[in-house]
Tab-separated table of C-alpha atoms in Angstrom:
chain	number	residue	atom	x	y	z
A	1488	UNK	CA	-19.562	-11.622	19.168
A	1489	UNK	CA	-15.950	-12.799	18.795
A	1490	UNK	CA	-14.184	-12.537	15.456
A	1491	UNK	CA	-12.626	-15.659	13.947
A	1492	UNK	CA	-9.084	-14.787	12.873
A	1493	UNK	CA	-7.910	-18.349	12.246
A	1494	UNK	CA	-8.433	-18.039	8.480
A	1495	UNK	CA	-8.651	-15.169	6.005
A	1496	UNK	CA	-12.149	-13.665	5.813
A	1497	UNK	CA	-12.052	-13.291	2.033
A	1498	UNK	CA	-15.838	-12.913	1.885
A	1499	UNK	CA	-15.661	-9.641	3.831
A	1500	UNK	CA	-15.592	-6.479	1.714
A	1501	UNK	CA	-14.318	-3.063	2.733
A	1502	UNK	CA	-16.839	-0.243	2.547
A	1503	UNK	CA	-14.602	2.094	0.586
A	1504	UNK	CA	-14.292	-0.496	-2.190
A	1505	UNK	CA	-17.998	-0.119	-2.943
A	1506	UNK	CA	-18.289	1.870	-6.190
A	1507	UNK	CA	-21.300	3.611	-4.647
A	1508	UNK	CA	-19.521	4.563	-1.424
A	1509	UNK	CA	-20.236	8.062	-0.129
A	1510	UNK	CA	-17.600	10.303	-1.728
A	1511	UNK	CA	-17.453	12.732	1.186
A	1512	UNK	CA	-16.656	9.876	3.545
A	1513	UNK	CA	-14.173	8.544	1.011
A	1514	UNK	CA	-12.450	11.928	0.887
A	1515	UNK	CA	-12.248	12.125	4.679
A	1516	UNK	CA	-10.783	8.619	4.674
A	1517	UNK	CA	-8.066	9.562	2.169
A	1518	UNK	CA	-7.364	12.749	4.109
A	1519	UNK	CA	-6.723	10.878	7.358
A	1520	UNK	CA	-4.774	7.995	5.886
A	1521	UNK	CA	-1.471	9.866	6.155
A	1522	UNK	CA	-1.701	10.182	9.937
A	1523	UNK	CA	-2.955	6.615	10.409
A	1524	UNK	CA	-0.343	5.080	8.110
A	1525	UNK	CA	2.465	7.016	9.788
A	1526	UNK	CA	1.763	4.846	12.838
A	1527	UNK	CA	0.548	1.625	11.221
A	1528	UNK	CA	2.775	1.429	8.128
A	1529	UNK	CA	5.871	3.301	9.343
A	1530	UNK	CA	6.936	4.541	5.889
A	1531	UNK	CA	10.071	6.141	7.319
A	1532	UNK	CA	11.642	2.705	7.557
A	1533	UNK	CA	10.901	2.056	3.878
A	1534	UNK	CA	12.417	5.401	2.955
A	1535	UNK	CA	15.605	4.936	4.977
A	1536	UNK	CA	16.241	1.362	3.889
A	1537	UNK	CA	15.161	1.264	0.246
A	1538	UNK	CA	14.476	4.723	-1.191
A	1539	UNK	CA	17.197	7.024	0.105
A	1540	UNK	CA	20.177	4.740	-0.651
A	1541	UNK	CA	19.064	4.355	-4.275
A	1542	UNK	CA	18.206	8.028	-4.741
A	1543	UNK	CA	21.568	9.029	-3.277
A	1544	UNK	CA	23.260	7.446	-6.298
A	1545	UNK	CA	21.118	9.024	-9.032
A	1546	UNK	CA	17.576	10.256	-9.724
A	1547	UNK	CA	15.214	7.297	-9.550
A	1548	UNK	CA	11.690	6.355	-10.618
A	1549	UNK	CA	9.196	5.140	-7.999
A	1550	UNK	CA	5.802	3.538	-8.633
A	1551	UNK	CA	3.127	3.162	-5.949
A	1552	UNK	CA	0.586	0.529	-7.061
A	1553	UNK	CA	-2.887	0.984	-5.594
A	1554	UNK	CA	-1.862	4.393	-4.277
A	1555	UNK	CA	-5.331	5.381	-3.021
A	1556	UNK	CA	-5.254	8.967	-1.769
A	1557	UNK	CA	-1.513	9.230	-2.444
A	1558	UNK	CA	-0.334	9.706	1.157
A	1559	UNK	CA	2.674	7.392	0.725
A	1560	UNK	CA	3.731	9.186	-2.457
A	1561	UNK	CA	3.492	12.600	-0.797
A	1562	UNK	CA	5.466	11.337	2.183
A	1563	UNK	CA	8.268	10.057	-0.051
A	1564	UNK	CA	8.420	13.315	-2.015
A	1565	UNK	CA	8.709	15.340	1.218
A	1566	UNK	CA	11.539	13.155	2.499
A	1567	UNK	CA	13.388	13.217	-0.803
A	1568	UNK	CA	13.168	17.000	-1.026
A	1569	UNK	CA	14.314	17.370	2.574
A	1570	UNK	CA	17.407	15.314	1.727
A	1571	UNK	CA	18.024	17.102	-1.574
A	1572	UNK	CA	17.379	13.967	-3.630
A	1573	UNK	CA	15.496	13.554	-6.895
A	1574	UNK	CA	12.884	11.020	-7.969
A	1575	UNK	CA	9.939	10.775	-10.324
A	1576	UNK	CA	7.033	9.388	-8.300
A	1577	UNK	CA	3.984	7.825	-9.962
A	1578	UNK	CA	0.745	7.075	-8.101
A	1579	UNK	CA	-1.186	4.297	-9.847
A	1580	UNK	CA	-4.741	3.287	-8.975
A	1581	UNK	CA	-7.541	1.662	-10.936
A	1582	UNK	CA	-10.157	3.614	-8.953
A	1583	UNK	CA	-10.859	6.929	-10.661
A	1584	UNK	CA	-12.179	8.355	-7.385
A	1585	UNK	CA	-8.839	7.816	-5.675
A	1586	UNK	CA	-6.819	9.372	-8.487
A	1587	UNK	CA	-9.184	12.326	-8.712
A	1588	UNK	CA	-8.898	13.023	-4.975
A	1589	UNK	CA	-5.145	12.474	-4.834
A	1590	UNK	CA	-4.382	14.726	-7.794
A	1591	UNK	CA	-6.579	17.461	-6.299
A	1592	UNK	CA	-4.552	17.236	-3.066
A	1593	UNK	CA	-1.078	16.977	-4.566
A	1594	UNK	CA	0.046	20.014	-2.497
A	1595	UNK	CA	2.852	20.838	-4.895
A	1596	UNK	CA	4.433	17.384	-4.704
A	1597	UNK	CA	4.506	17.054	-8.487
A	1598	UNK	CA	3.448	13.418	-8.419
A	1599	UNK	CA	2.457	11.729	-11.690
A	1600	UNK	CA	-1.063	10.274	-11.377
A	1601	UNK	CA	-2.326	7.372	-13.463
A	1602	UNK	CA	-5.787	5.809	-13.388
A	1603	UNK	CA	-4.867	2.439	-14.871
A	1604	UNK	CA	-3.945	-1.155	-14.108
A	1605	UNK	CA	-0.411	-2.400	-13.562
A	1606	UNK	CA	-0.839	-4.452	-16.742
A	1607	UNK	CA	-1.327	-1.227	-18.717
A	1608	UNK	CA	2.094	0.004	-17.622
A	1609	UNK	CA	3.669	-3.327	-18.503
A	1610	UNK	CA	2.123	-3.114	-21.978
A	1611	UNK	CA	3.619	0.376	-22.341
A	1612	UNK	CA	7.092	-0.991	-21.540
A	1613	UNK	CA	7.467	1.156	-18.418
A	1614	UNK	CA	10.213	0.459	-15.850
A	1615	UNK	CA	10.958	1.743	-12.352
A	1616	UNK	CA	13.738	1.533	-9.811
A	1617	UNK	CA	11.331	0.911	-6.925
A	1618	UNK	CA	7.813	-0.532	-7.196
A	1619	UNK	CA	5.728	-0.360	-4.025
A	1620	UNK	CA	2.301	-1.105	-2.669
A	1621	UNK	CA	0.742	-0.567	0.750
A	1622	UNK	CA	-2.374	-2.403	1.972
A	1623	UNK	CA	-3.132	-3.791	-1.485
A	1624	UNK	CA	-2.434	-7.529	-1.342
A	1625	UNK	CA	-5.291	-8.394	1.013
A	1626	UNK	CA	-7.792	-6.824	-1.418
A	1627	UNK	CA	-6.863	-9.202	-4.249
A	1628	UNK	CA	-8.333	-12.543	-5.228
A	1629	UNK	CA	-5.952	-15.329	-6.330
A	1630	UNK	CA	-5.861	-14.329	-10.013
A	1631	UNK	CA	-5.421	-10.630	-9.202
A	1632	UNK	CA	-2.665	-11.482	-6.722
A	1633	UNK	CA	-0.737	-13.456	-9.346
A	1634	UNK	CA	-1.212	-10.692	-11.923
A	1635	UNK	CA	-0.008	-7.922	-9.615
A	1636	UNK	CA	3.097	-9.871	-8.638
A	1637	UNK	CA	3.866	-10.721	-12.256
A	1638	UNK	CA	3.294	-7.133	-13.384
A	1639	UNK	CA	5.247	-5.462	-10.608
A	1640	UNK	CA	8.175	-7.781	-11.184
A	1641	UNK	CA	8.082	-6.922	-14.894
A	1642	UNK	CA	7.984	-3.208	-14.058
A	1643	UNK	CA	11.185	-3.355	-12.014
A	1644	UNK	CA	14.161	-2.351	-14.130
A	1645	UNK	CA	17.709	-3.745	-13.802
A	1646	UNK	CA	18.618	-3.789	-10.127
A	1647	UNK	CA	15.075	-2.711	-9.256
A	1648	UNK	CA	13.097	-3.528	-6.139
A	1649	UNK	CA	9.488	-4.609	-5.634
A	1650	UNK	CA	8.196	-4.235	-2.082
A	1651	UNK	CA	4.565	-4.988	-1.196
A	1652	UNK	CA	3.601	-4.020	2.361
A	1653	UNK	CA	0.510	-5.211	4.190
A	1654	UNK	CA	-0.972	-6.084	7.557
A	1655	UNK	CA	-0.141	-9.325	9.371
A	1656	UNK	CA	-3.373	-10.894	10.580
A	1657	UNK	CA	-3.401	-11.767	14.271
A	1658	UNK	CA	-5.566	-11.410	17.350
A	1659	UNK	CA	-3.099	-8.879	18.734
A	1660	UNK	CA	-3.245	-6.728	15.594
A	1661	UNK	CA	-7.038	-6.792	15.598
A	1662	UNK	CA	-7.335	-5.988	19.310
A	1663	UNK	CA	-4.705	-3.228	19.132
A	1664	UNK	CA	-6.347	-1.494	16.159
A	1665	UNK	CA	-9.808	-1.803	17.700
A	1666	UNK	CA	-8.606	-0.351	21.005
A	1667	UNK	CA	-6.533	2.453	19.471
A	1668	UNK	CA	-9.255	3.644	17.095
A	1669	UNK	CA	-12.244	3.396	19.443
A	1670	UNK	CA	-11.529	6.687	21.310
A	1671	UNK	CA	-10.961	8.449	17.968
A	1672	UNK	CA	-14.221	7.279	16.406
A	1673	UNK	CA	-16.295	10.332	17.416
A	1674	UNK	CA	-13.510	12.823	16.618
A	1675	UNK	CA	-10.577	12.300	14.254
A	1676	UNK	CA	-12.048	9.253	12.497
A	1677	UNK	CA	-15.638	10.493	12.412
A	1678	UNK	CA	-17.239	10.397	8.976
A	1679	UNK	CA	-14.557	8.119	7.525
A	1680	UNK	CA	-14.282	4.425	6.722
A	1681	UNK	CA	-11.009	3.937	8.582
A	1682	UNK	CA	-12.141	2.099	11.714
A	1683	UNK	CA	-14.590	-0.310	10.080
A	1684	UNK	CA	-12.443	-0.948	7.029
A	1685	UNK	CA	-9.268	-1.261	9.090
A	1686	UNK	CA	-10.772	-4.081	11.110
A	1687	UNK	CA	-12.066	-5.737	7.963
A	1688	UNK	CA	-8.626	-5.385	6.380
A	1689	UNK	CA	-7.030	-7.264	9.252
A	1690	UNK	CA	-9.579	-10.061	8.870
A	1691	UNK	CA	-8.791	-10.311	5.124
A	1692	UNK	CA	-5.016	-10.151	5.549
A	1693	UNK	CA	-2.427	-12.912	5.485
A	1694	UNK	CA	-0.211	-14.404	8.134
A	1695	UNK	CA	3.458	-14.676	7.242
A	1696	UNK	CA	3.080	-18.412	6.641
A	1697	UNK	CA	0.052	-17.952	4.379
A	1698	UNK	CA	1.762	-15.281	2.322
A	1699	UNK	CA	4.897	-17.369	1.904
A	1700	UNK	CA	2.760	-20.308	0.769
A	1701	UNK	CA	1.193	-18.345	-2.123
A	1702	UNK	CA	4.229	-16.294	-3.133
A	1703	UNK	CA	6.011	-17.436	-6.314
A	1704	UNK	CA	9.606	-18.549	-6.313
A	1705	UNK	CA	12.055	-15.688	-5.875
A	1706	UNK	CA	9.839	-13.667	-3.535
A	1707	UNK	CA	10.629	-13.415	0.174
A	1708	UNK	CA	8.357	-12.608	3.110
A	1709	UNK	CA	9.611	-10.379	5.927
A	1710	UNK	CA	7.958	-9.557	9.254
A	1711	UNK	CA	8.073	-6.001	10.587
A	1712	UNK	CA	6.746	-4.261	13.685
A	1713	UNK	CA	3.930	-3.501	14.320
A	1714	UNK	CA	2.036	-6.440	12.746
A	1715	UNK	CA	3.464	-5.835	9.289
A	1716	UNK	CA	4.396	-8.087	6.373
A	1717	UNK	CA	6.553	-7.307	3.364
A	1718	UNK	CA	6.594	-9.395	0.193
A	1719	UNK	CA	9.839	-8.531	-1.551
A	1720	UNK	CA	11.623	-9.210	-4.831
A	1721	UNK	CA	14.863	-7.661	-6.096
A	1722	UNK	CA	15.969	-7.766	-9.706
A	1723	UNK	CA	19.537	-8.668	-10.625
A	1724	UNK	CA	21.684	-5.839	-11.879
A	1725	UNK	CA	22.341	-5.643	-15.598
A	1726	UNK	CA	25.176	-7.936	-16.571
A	1727	UNK	CA	24.986	-10.035	-13.409
């Protein structure tokens, strides 16, 4: 049966979002995310363009919203250490299972883990130089989307950056992910949610035009390869 990708399939739910999801499968999913996201998300580009130039000036604070198993945070810490740069990295997720797994697999990264909502950090008066998310926006309903954008903008300090990364929905993206993950299903991806949830994520995701239509004033949408979207906001520097 063909999949309709003309509109967002907001009624589709990802298996790992089920509060009763099998925790062993959830752990295997988190464990494999790093390898999958290295190809799909290409975090090296984010590091080179937005993280390293800021950290080269002074130690910075980074917040990953909806950090899941923490693979992006660990990647950034490894790159920063390799380049001799300093940053305080916080992994934020409202799912206690994700924070529990990520903190147990910190591997000496020294990441700060918080099981909380972005609104909680706003209420605490927290601020960061870079606020990130990866594969979060497509999970959110309209009210949650507005709240996350409002909160992450509030959490960016003077001159700070907010950069939300997600999948761009298209037939090509769906076909490419289905084809690339099919041979890995009985091996590397076995016992995880990655293949099923990845395809569901693409169905729930935005096109560039859809994301631009719902983004508030001041936010910009950027297309990246492969099949990536970035919703971006940069704060003015103090005194400007």
